[in-house]
Amino acid sequence: MLGVVFTEFMEMVEDEFSFDVADEIMEISGVGIDTGFTAVQEYSHTDMVKLVAALHKVTGMEIDALITAFGQHLFQRFTVTHSQFFSGATCSLDFLENIEGYIHVEVKKLYPNAELPTFRCIRHAPDKLEMNYKSKRPFGDLAHGLIRGCGAHFKDDLEIERTDQNGPHEVQFMISRERPV
């Protein structure tokens, strides 16, 4: 996984909990304790799993809720760090529909070794999108949080129906956008 995901996770932990909690989860997990994380280095996704499990142990919060919250945080950060990806999108469904064909293409230019999940999208109606997430990593909750973060960014009221098809590795999201009155 890209190091930027780890640096943003640790930033979220520091912001939402504390520096002490960030240090504690690194100690408990044994991950990043000596060197920390850098945005440009790659790390094993199992290290992220260990960090989230440690955060669960320290906070008592459910693992899926922690990962989903991180997805929301990560999306918000991407709007700042990669603002060029957001020009031209007028609503969350338009943006989400173009992740695979535009965003991931651009990410691969920046990070050629990145192993990204795939998103197959079907637009059923102007305000209804089916997103099928597939990854060798178990981060359907992260995708769910990113979708929520996208809705918040575009100020869209999204209804998200989630169906895990192969655990957190393959997830179908049926996303409906409520039109403002």
Coordinates of C-alpha atoms in Angstrom, one line a residue:
M1 CA 0.0 0.0 0.0
L2 CA 1.1 3.5 -0.7
G3 CA 2.8 5.2 2.2
V4 CA 0.5 8.2 1.9
V5 CA -2.3 6.0 3.2
F6 CA -0.3 5.2 6.3
T7 CA 0.7 8.8 6.9
E8 CA -2.9 10.0 6.5
F9 CA -4.1 7.2 8.9
M10 CA -1.6 8.3 11.6
E11 CA -2.6 11.9 11.0
M12 CA -6.3 10.9 11.5
V13 CA -5.4 9.0 14.7
E14 CA -3.5 12.0 16.1
D15 CA -6.3 14.5 15.2
E16 CA -9.2 12.3 16.4
F17 CA -7.6 10.7 19.4
S18 CA -4.2 12.0 20.3
F19 CA -0.4 11.8 19.7
D20 CA -0.3 9.4 22.7
V21 CA -2.8 7.0 21.1
A22 CA -0.8 7.2 17.8
D23 CA 2.4 6.2 19.6
E24 CA 0.5 3.5 21.6
I25 CA -0.9 1.8 18.5
M26 CA 2.5 1.8 16.8
E27 CA 3.9 0.1 19.9
I28 CA 1.1 -2.4 20.2
S29 CA 1.2 -3.3 16.5
G30 CA 5.0 -3.2 16.2
V31 CA 4.5 -1.3 13.0
G32 CA 6.4 1.9 12.2
I33 CA 7.7 2.2 15.8
D34 CA 11.3 2.8 14.8
T35 CA 11.0 4.8 11.6
G36 CA 7.4 6.0 11.3
F37 CA 6.0 6.2 7.8
T38 CA 6.8 8.2 4.7
A39 CA 4.3 9.1 2.0
V40 CA 6.4 7.8 -0.9
Q41 CA 7.4 4.4 0.5
E42 CA 5.2 1.3 0.1
Y43 CA 4.1 -0.9 3.0
S44 CA 2.3 -4.1 3.3
H45 CA -1.5 -3.9 3.8
T46 CA -1.1 -6.3 6.7
D47 CA 0.7 -3.5 8.5
M48 CA -2.5 -1.3 8.1
V49 CA -4.6 -4.2 9.5
K50 CA -2.3 -4.4 12.5
L51 CA -2.6 -0.7 13.1
V52 CA -6.4 -0.7 12.9
A53 CA -6.5 -3.8 15.2
A54 CA -4.3 -1.9 17.7
L55 CA -6.5 1.2 17.4
H56 CA -9.6 -1.0 18.1
K57 CA -7.9 -2.4 21.2
V58 CA -7.0 1.1 22.5
T59 CA -10.3 2.8 21.7
G60 CA -12.8 0.0 21.9
M61 CA -14.4 1.2 18.6
E62 CA -15.5 -1.4 16.1
I63 CA -12.9 -2.1 13.4
D64 CA -15.3 -1.5 10.5
A65 CA -16.3 1.8 11.9
L66 CA -12.7 2.8 12.3
I67 CA -11.9 1.9 8.7
T68 CA -15.0 3.6 7.4
A69 CA -14.1 6.8 9.3
F70 CA -10.6 6.7 7.9
G71 CA -12.0 6.4 4.4
Q72 CA -14.1 9.6 5.0
H73 CA -11.0 11.3 6.4
L74 CA -8.9 10.1 3.5
F75 CA -11.3 11.4 0.9
Q76 CA -11.3 14.9 2.5
R77 CA -7.5 14.9 2.5
F78 CA -7.4 13.9 -1.2
T79 CA -9.6 16.9 -2.0
V80 CA -6.7 19.0 -0.6
T81 CA -3.6 17.1 -1.8
H82 CA -5.0 16.1 -5.2
S83 CA -7.4 18.9 -6.0
Q84 CA -6.7 18.5 -9.7
F85 CA -8.8 15.3 -9.7
F86 CA -11.9 17.2 -8.6
S87 CA -12.2 19.8 -11.4
G88 CA -15.1 19.1 -13.7
A89 CA -17.1 16.9 -11.4
T90 CA -20.4 18.4 -10.5
C91 CA -21.7 15.7 -8.2
S92 CA -20.6 12.7 -6.2
L93 CA -22.0 10.1 -8.7
D94 CA -20.2 11.7 -11.6
F95 CA -16.9 11.7 -9.6
L96 CA -17.3 8.1 -8.4
E97 CA -18.2 6.9 -11.9
N98 CA -14.9 8.2 -13.2
I99 CA -12.6 6.8 -10.6
E100 CA -11.4 3.8 -12.7
G101 CA -11.2 5.6 -16.0
Y102 CA -9.6 8.8 -14.8
I103 CA -8.5 8.9 -11.2
H104 CA -6.8 5.5 -11.1
V105 CA -5.1 6.2 -14.5
E106 CA -3.6 9.5 -13.0
V107 CA -2.7 7.8 -9.7
K108 CA -0.8 5.1 -11.7
K109 CA 1.2 7.9 -13.4
L110 CA 2.2 9.3 -10.0
Y111 CA 2.7 5.9 -8.4
P112 CA 3.5 3.4 -11.1
N113 CA 3.8 0.5 -8.6
A114 CA 0.5 1.2 -6.9
E115 CA -1.8 -1.8 -6.7
L116 CA -5.2 -0.2 -6.8
P117 CA -8.6 -1.8 -6.3
T118 CA -10.9 -1.9 -9.3
F119 CA -14.3 -0.2 -9.5
R120 CA -16.8 -1.3 -12.1
C121 CA -19.6 1.2 -12.4
I122 CA -23.1 0.9 -13.9
R123 CA -25.2 4.1 -14.1
H124 CA -28.8 2.9 -13.7
A125 CA -30.3 6.4 -13.7
P126 CA -29.0 10.0 -13.3
D127 CA -29.2 9.7 -9.5
K128 CA -28.4 5.9 -9.1
L129 CA -25.0 4.3 -9.5
E130 CA -23.9 0.8 -8.9
M131 CA -20.2 0.5 -7.9
N132 CA -18.6 -2.9 -7.7
Y133 CA -15.4 -2.8 -5.7
K134 CA -12.8 -5.6 -6.0
S135 CA -9.4 -5.8 -4.3
K136 CA -7.0 -8.4 -3.1
R137 CA -7.0 -6.4 0.1
P138 CA -9.8 -6.6 2.6
F139 CA -10.8 -2.9 2.5
G140 CA -14.5 -2.7 1.5
D141 CA -15.0 -0.6 4.6
L142 CA -12.4 1.9 3.4
A143 CA -14.2 2.1 0.0
H144 CA -17.4 2.7 1.9
G145 CA -15.9 5.5 3.8
L146 CA -14.4 7.1 0.7
I147 CA -17.9 7.0 -0.9
R148 CA -19.4 8.7 2.2
G149 CA -16.6 11.3 2.1
C150 CA -17.3 11.9 -1.6
G151 CA -21.0 12.6 -0.8
A152 CA -20.0 15.0 2.0
H153 CA -17.5 16.8 -0.3
F154 CA -20.1 17.4 -3.0
K155 CA -22.8 18.0 -0.4
D156 CA -24.9 15.2 -1.8
D157 CA -27.3 13.2 0.4
L158 CA -26.3 9.7 -0.5
E159 CA -28.2 6.5 0.3
I160 CA -25.6 3.6 0.2
E161 CA -26.8 0.0 0.1
R162 CA -23.9 -2.3 0.6
T163 CA -23.7 -6.0 -0.3
D164 CA -20.5 -7.9 0.6
Q165 CA -20.0 -10.5 -2.1
N166 CA -16.6 -12.0 -1.1
G167 CA -16.2 -10.5 2.4
P168 CA -14.5 -7.1 2.3
H169 CA -12.6 -8.0 -0.9
E170 CA -15.6 -7.7 -3.2
V171 CA -18.4 -5.3 -2.4
Q172 CA -21.4 -4.0 -4.4
F173 CA -22.5 -0.5 -3.5
M174 CA -25.8 0.7 -4.8
I175 CA -25.7 4.5 -4.4
S176 CA -28.6 6.8 -4.7
R177 CA -28.3 10.6 -4.6
E178 CA -31.2 12.6 -3.3
R179 CA -31.8 15.7 -5.4
P180 CA -32.1 19.0 -3.4
V181 CA -35.7 20.3 -3.3

